[in-house]
Amino acid sequence: SPGEMTAAPSIPPPEEVVWMNRWFVLNRCCPASIHGNDGFSLFLLSLPPLLPCTDDSGDDEEESTSPSDKSEAHSTLKYLSGKLDDLSAFNDLIAKHGAALQRSLSELENLKLPAESGEKIKAVNERATLFRITSNAMINACRDFLDLAEAHSRKWQRALQHECEQRIRLEETIEQLAKQHNNLERACRGAPSLSANPAAQRSRGGSAQSGKAEPSDEDEETEYFDAMEDAHAVITVFDASTHTNLGASSKYGVALKKRRTQIPDKPNYSLNLWSIMKNCIGKELSKIPMPINFNEPLSMLQRLTEDLEYHELLDRAVKCENAIEQMCFVAAFSVSSYSTTVQRTAKPFNPLLGETFELDRLEELGFRSLCEQVSHHPPAAAHHVYSRKGWTLWQEITIASKFRGKYLSILPLGTIHLEFHSSGNHYIWQKVTSTVHNIIVGKLWIDQSGDIEILNHKSKDKCHLKFTPYSYFSRDIPRKVTGVVMDADGNERYVMSGTWDEKMECSKVIEATSASSFSRENAENMYFFSKLALTLNEPEDNVAPTDSRMRPDQRLMENGKWDEANMEKQRLEEKQRAVRRHREVEAADALAEGKDYKGYIPLWFERKVDPLTGELMCVYKGGYWESKEKQDWSQCPSIF
């Protein structure tokens, strides 16, 4: 049975424990995702390393350009060298002929001629002198250019030759990768039995795992640690079986809905970059429709809701009588939101303006959540969660992205608020930076880096968490997180360490337990979704017509109809652009008439100044759940 976190003023010497066991479990079944939006979606056009070099039409025009480009480069170099030689020869000729002209004029001036002829010869000589001065200036400039060109021409030739060779090597590498990709596709098509018999696949997987020669550190069943003598808190493992969304009935006697545990397998669609880009020539960057091949069948609002994967941490934090102990659970919850981002490299759908997503688990898990897209440029989403177990969480997140060439940095801007009803403890913190590596070439992978400072505004306790960025030369474990919990006087009370994808460790605990690994079967074909993520897009009755579950493009993608999903996605984007243009016309008309124009107003949230941080943020104003009870959605816009 799962343990609890309670005050323990007098306890025997404890052992340190690895907690968040189920968190480690989810690392095996969820890939990395980006807490981002379509500011980032504008170009998460990562070039997959195994792409065919030509499109499906069989156009081989690009394949024949390499030899011609090489010969053209050589001919250009030869032509430039010839021109430099000509310039040098012409410089010598001008100097030679100019000197001869000056001698001839001097000899002519020394001859005894009539006075009238002497005046004309003198005028010609003056003009020749002026021409000589001008010519000398031009000759000097040409000589300087010639010296500079001769000094750098070989360097330019070597650089150009190097670039040509690099391009040839790159083309050969891409060609090899394309061949490997095609061979892999043919091999996959020729082996349909891998997914035809799940039971056999499980038995094969089990035998394969049991046949490992050397178990890794993660496969060890038990970990033992030395404990601190003055332990004041108990942090125990949350068993995976307690995190249930497959209940038969709740403690209130209400029959619960059986939640799905799988979605349709991801289809094996090959991606041809040229077939995408050839239709984008001449278009504005903001109007280029991105194919769903880079997406996962969840919206950004649903990804934001997935931060509640370990909501039971907050449920247990409610029971803490000591604010310092409660801070440990809050810190663990803040780190746990990244546990589902390890392999989820696909981006979520960009929410439409006014789109909402509700997650009503009040009877099953004791909380209900509501998200709304409150701004499109810049993309911003407001989130409000109420738990009948004694806590409320709210936030407004705006995403900023910076493209650095080889990687993309995603910076979530906004403050997360968490308040416990009984104690009145009010915690705030912000998210760290997510970095997507190998944007252009290579396998995408995600890292989290930065600092999180959690502040309890009531007791002034603080927790500082540091996410260490990955370094090839570092001996630290990857994805390392360290932290310290301090009281209002700055005294260190707890030390935390672990990784943001597997586990966290906390000092002053009284129980040790094992950490077992778990791998969800067929996870790669279900986008490496976590247990909660598998249920987020499950159809629900009586939700708002703006709910993300109603998105037709997202639903088509989940059902494996990617071509239809791409067409539907373009239709929705064009519809949103038309609404935005209409809103811009209204704003211009109002400005011309001297009237105020308020612009888009969120339906379920309103902007207020936060009294603690002074930030202007969207907070829940109420009315959504009442409208759901009445099934009165007349206020909702038609966005789909």
CSV table of N, CA and C in Angstrom, one decimal, residues 194-248:
chain,number,residue,atom,x,y,z
A,194,LEU,N,4.6,-8.7,-36.8
A,194,LEU,CA,5.1,-8.2,-35.6
A,194,LEU,C,4.0,-7.6,-34.7
A,195,SER,N,3.0,-7.0,-35.4
A,195,SER,CA,1.9,-6.4,-34.6
A,195,SER,C,0.7,-7.2,-34.8
A,196,ALA,N,0.7,-8.3,-35.5
A,196,ALA,CA,-0.5,-9.1,-35.7
A,196,ALA,C,-0.8,-9.9,-34.5
A,197,ASN,N,0.1,-10.4,-33.8
A,197,ASN,CA,-0.1,-11.2,-32.6
A,197,ASN,C,0.5,-10.6,-31.4
A,198,PRO,N,-0.3,-9.8,-30.7
A,198,PRO,CA,0.3,-9.1,-29.5
A,198,PRO,C,0.8,-10.1,-28.4
A,199,ALA,N,0.1,-11.2,-28.3
A,199,ALA,CA,0.5,-12.1,-27.2
A,199,ALA,C,1.9,-12.7,-27.5
A,200,ALA,N,2.0,-13.1,-28.8
A,200,ALA,CA,3.3,-13.7,-29.2
A,200,ALA,C,4.4,-12.6,-29.1
A,201,GLN,N,4.1,-11.4,-29.4
A,201,GLN,CA,5.1,-10.3,-29.3
A,201,GLN,C,5.5,-10.1,-27.8
A,202,ARG,N,4.5,-10.2,-26.9
A,202,ARG,CA,4.8,-10.1,-25.5
A,202,ARG,C,5.8,-11.2,-25.0
A,203,SER,N,5.5,-12.4,-25.5
A,203,SER,CA,6.3,-13.5,-25.1
A,203,SER,C,7.7,-13.4,-25.6
A,204,ARG,N,7.8,-12.9,-26.9
A,204,ARG,CA,9.1,-12.7,-27.4
A,204,ARG,C,9.8,-11.6,-26.7
A,205,GLY,N,9.1,-10.5,-26.4
A,205,GLY,CA,9.7,-9.4,-25.6
A,205,GLY,C,10.2,-9.9,-24.3
A,206,GLY,N,9.4,-10.7,-23.6
A,206,GLY,CA,9.8,-11.2,-22.3
A,206,GLY,C,11.0,-12.0,-22.4
A,207,SER,N,11.1,-12.9,-23.4
A,207,SER,CA,12.3,-13.8,-23.5
A,207,SER,C,13.5,-13.0,-23.9
A,208,ALA,N,13.3,-12.0,-24.7
A,208,ALA,CA,14.4,-11.2,-25.1
A,208,ALA,C,15.0,-10.4,-23.9
A,209,GLN,N,14.1,-9.9,-23.0
A,209,GLN,CA,14.6,-9.2,-21.9
A,209,GLN,C,15.3,-10.1,-20.9
A,210,SER,N,14.7,-11.3,-20.8
A,210,SER,CA,15.3,-12.2,-19.8
A,210,SER,C,16.7,-12.7,-20.3
A,211,GLY,N,16.9,-12.6,-21.6
A,211,GLY,CA,18.2,-13.1,-22.1
A,211,GLY,C,19.3,-12.1,-22.1
A,212,LYS,N,19.1,-10.9,-21.4
A,212,LYS,CA,20.2,-10.0,-21.3
A,212,LYS,C,21.4,-10.5,-20.5
A,213,ALA,N,22.6,-10.3,-21.0
A,213,ALA,CA,23.7,-10.9,-20.4
A,213,ALA,C,24.1,-10.1,-19.1
A,214,GLU,N,24.1,-8.7,-19.2
A,214,GLU,CA,24.5,-7.9,-18.1
A,214,GLU,C,23.4,-6.9,-17.8
A,215,PRO,N,22.8,-7.1,-16.6
A,215,PRO,CA,21.7,-6.1,-16.3
A,215,PRO,C,22.4,-4.8,-15.9
A,216,SER,N,21.7,-3.7,-16.3
A,216,SER,CA,22.2,-2.4,-16.1
A,216,SER,C,21.8,-2.0,-14.7
A,217,ASP,N,22.3,-0.8,-14.3
A,217,ASP,CA,21.9,-0.3,-12.9
A,217,ASP,C,20.5,-0.1,-12.8
A,218,GLU,N,19.8,0.3,-13.9
A,218,GLU,CA,18.3,0.5,-13.8
A,218,GLU,C,17.6,-0.7,-13.6
A,219,ASP,N,18.1,-1.9,-13.9
A,219,ASP,CA,17.4,-3.2,-13.7
A,219,ASP,C,17.6,-3.8,-12.4
A,220,GLU,N,18.3,-3.2,-11.5
A,220,GLU,CA,18.5,-3.7,-10.2
A,220,GLU,C,17.2,-3.5,-9.4
A,221,GLU,N,16.8,-4.5,-8.6
A,221,GLU,CA,15.5,-4.5,-8.0
A,221,GLU,C,15.5,-3.6,-6.7
A,222,THR,N,16.6,-3.5,-6.1
A,222,THR,CA,16.6,-2.8,-4.8
A,222,THR,C,17.7,-1.9,-4.7
A,223,GLU,N,17.5,-0.7,-4.2
A,223,GLU,CA,18.5,0.3,-3.9
A,223,GLU,C,18.5,0.7,-2.5
A,224,TYR,N,19.7,0.7,-1.8
A,224,TYR,CA,19.8,1.1,-0.4
A,224,TYR,C,20.7,2.3,-0.3
A,225,PHE,N,20.3,3.2,0.6
A,225,PHE,CA,21.0,4.4,0.9
A,225,PHE,C,21.1,4.6,2.4
A,226,ASP,N,22.2,5.4,2.7
A,226,ASP,CA,22.3,5.8,4.1
A,226,ASP,C,21.4,7.0,4.4
A,227,ALA,N,20.8,7.0,5.6
A,227,ALA,CA,19.8,8.0,5.9
A,227,ALA,C,20.4,9.0,6.9
A,228,MET,N,19.8,10.1,6.9
A,228,MET,CA,20.2,11.1,7.9
A,228,MET,C,19.6,10.8,9.2
A,229,GLU,N,20.2,11.1,10.3
A,229,GLU,CA,19.7,10.7,11.6
A,229,GLU,C,18.5,11.5,12.1
A,230,ASP,N,18.6,12.8,11.8
A,230,ASP,CA,17.5,13.7,12.2
A,230,ASP,C,16.5,13.8,11.1
A,231,ALA,N,15.7,12.8,10.9
A,231,ALA,CA,14.7,12.8,9.9
A,231,ALA,C,13.4,13.3,10.4
A,232,HIS,N,12.8,14.2,9.6
A,232,HIS,CA,11.5,14.8,10.1
A,232,HIS,C,10.4,14.6,9.1
A,233,ALA,N,10.6,13.9,8.0
A,233,ALA,CA,9.6,13.7,7.0
A,233,ALA,C,9.7,12.3,6.5
A,234,VAL,N,8.5,11.8,6.0
A,234,VAL,CA,8.5,10.5,5.4
A,234,VAL,C,8.0,10.6,4.0
A,235,ILE,N,8.8,10.2,3.0
A,235,ILE,CA,8.5,10.2,1.6
A,235,ILE,C,8.6,8.8,1.1
A,236,THR,N,7.4,8.2,0.7
A,236,THR,CA,7.4,6.9,0.3
A,236,THR,C,7.0,6.8,-1.2
A,237,VAL,N,7.2,5.6,-1.7
A,237,VAL,CA,7.0,5.4,-3.1
A,237,VAL,C,5.5,5.3,-3.4
A,238,PHE,N,5.1,5.9,-4.5
A,238,PHE,CA,3.7,5.8,-5.0
A,238,PHE,C,3.6,4.6,-5.9
A,239,ASP,N,2.9,3.6,-5.5
A,239,ASP,CA,2.8,2.4,-6.3
A,239,ASP,C,2.0,2.7,-7.6
A,240,ALA,N,2.4,2.1,-8.7
A,240,ALA,CA,1.8,2.4,-10.0
A,240,ALA,C,0.3,2.0,-9.9
A,241,SER,N,0.0,1.0,-9.2
A,241,SER,CA,-1.4,0.5,-9.1
A,241,SER,C,-2.3,1.5,-8.5
A,242,THR,N,-1.8,2.4,-7.7
A,242,THR,CA,-2.7,3.4,-7.1
A,242,THR,C,-3.0,4.5,-8.0
A,243,HIS,N,-2.2,4.7,-9.0
A,243,HIS,CA,-2.5,5.7,-10.0
A,243,HIS,C,-3.5,5.2,-11.0
A,244,THR,N,-4.7,5.1,-10.7
A,244,THR,CA,-5.7,4.4,-11.5
A,244,THR,C,-6.6,5.4,-12.2
A,245,ASN,N,-6.8,5.1,-13.5
A,245,ASN,CA,-7.9,5.7,-14.2
A,245,ASN,C,-8.8,4.7,-14.8
A,246,LEU,N,-8.8,3.5,-14.2
A,246,LEU,CA,-9.7,2.4,-14.6
A,246,LEU,C,-10.5,1.9,-13.5
A,247,GLY,N,-11.2,2.7,-12.8
A,247,GLY,CA,-11.9,2.3,-11.6
A,247,GLY,C,-13.3,1.9,-12.0
A,248,ALA,N,-13.9,1.0,-11.1
A,248,ALA,CA,-15.3,0.6,-11.3
A,248,ALA,C,-16.2,1.5,-10.7
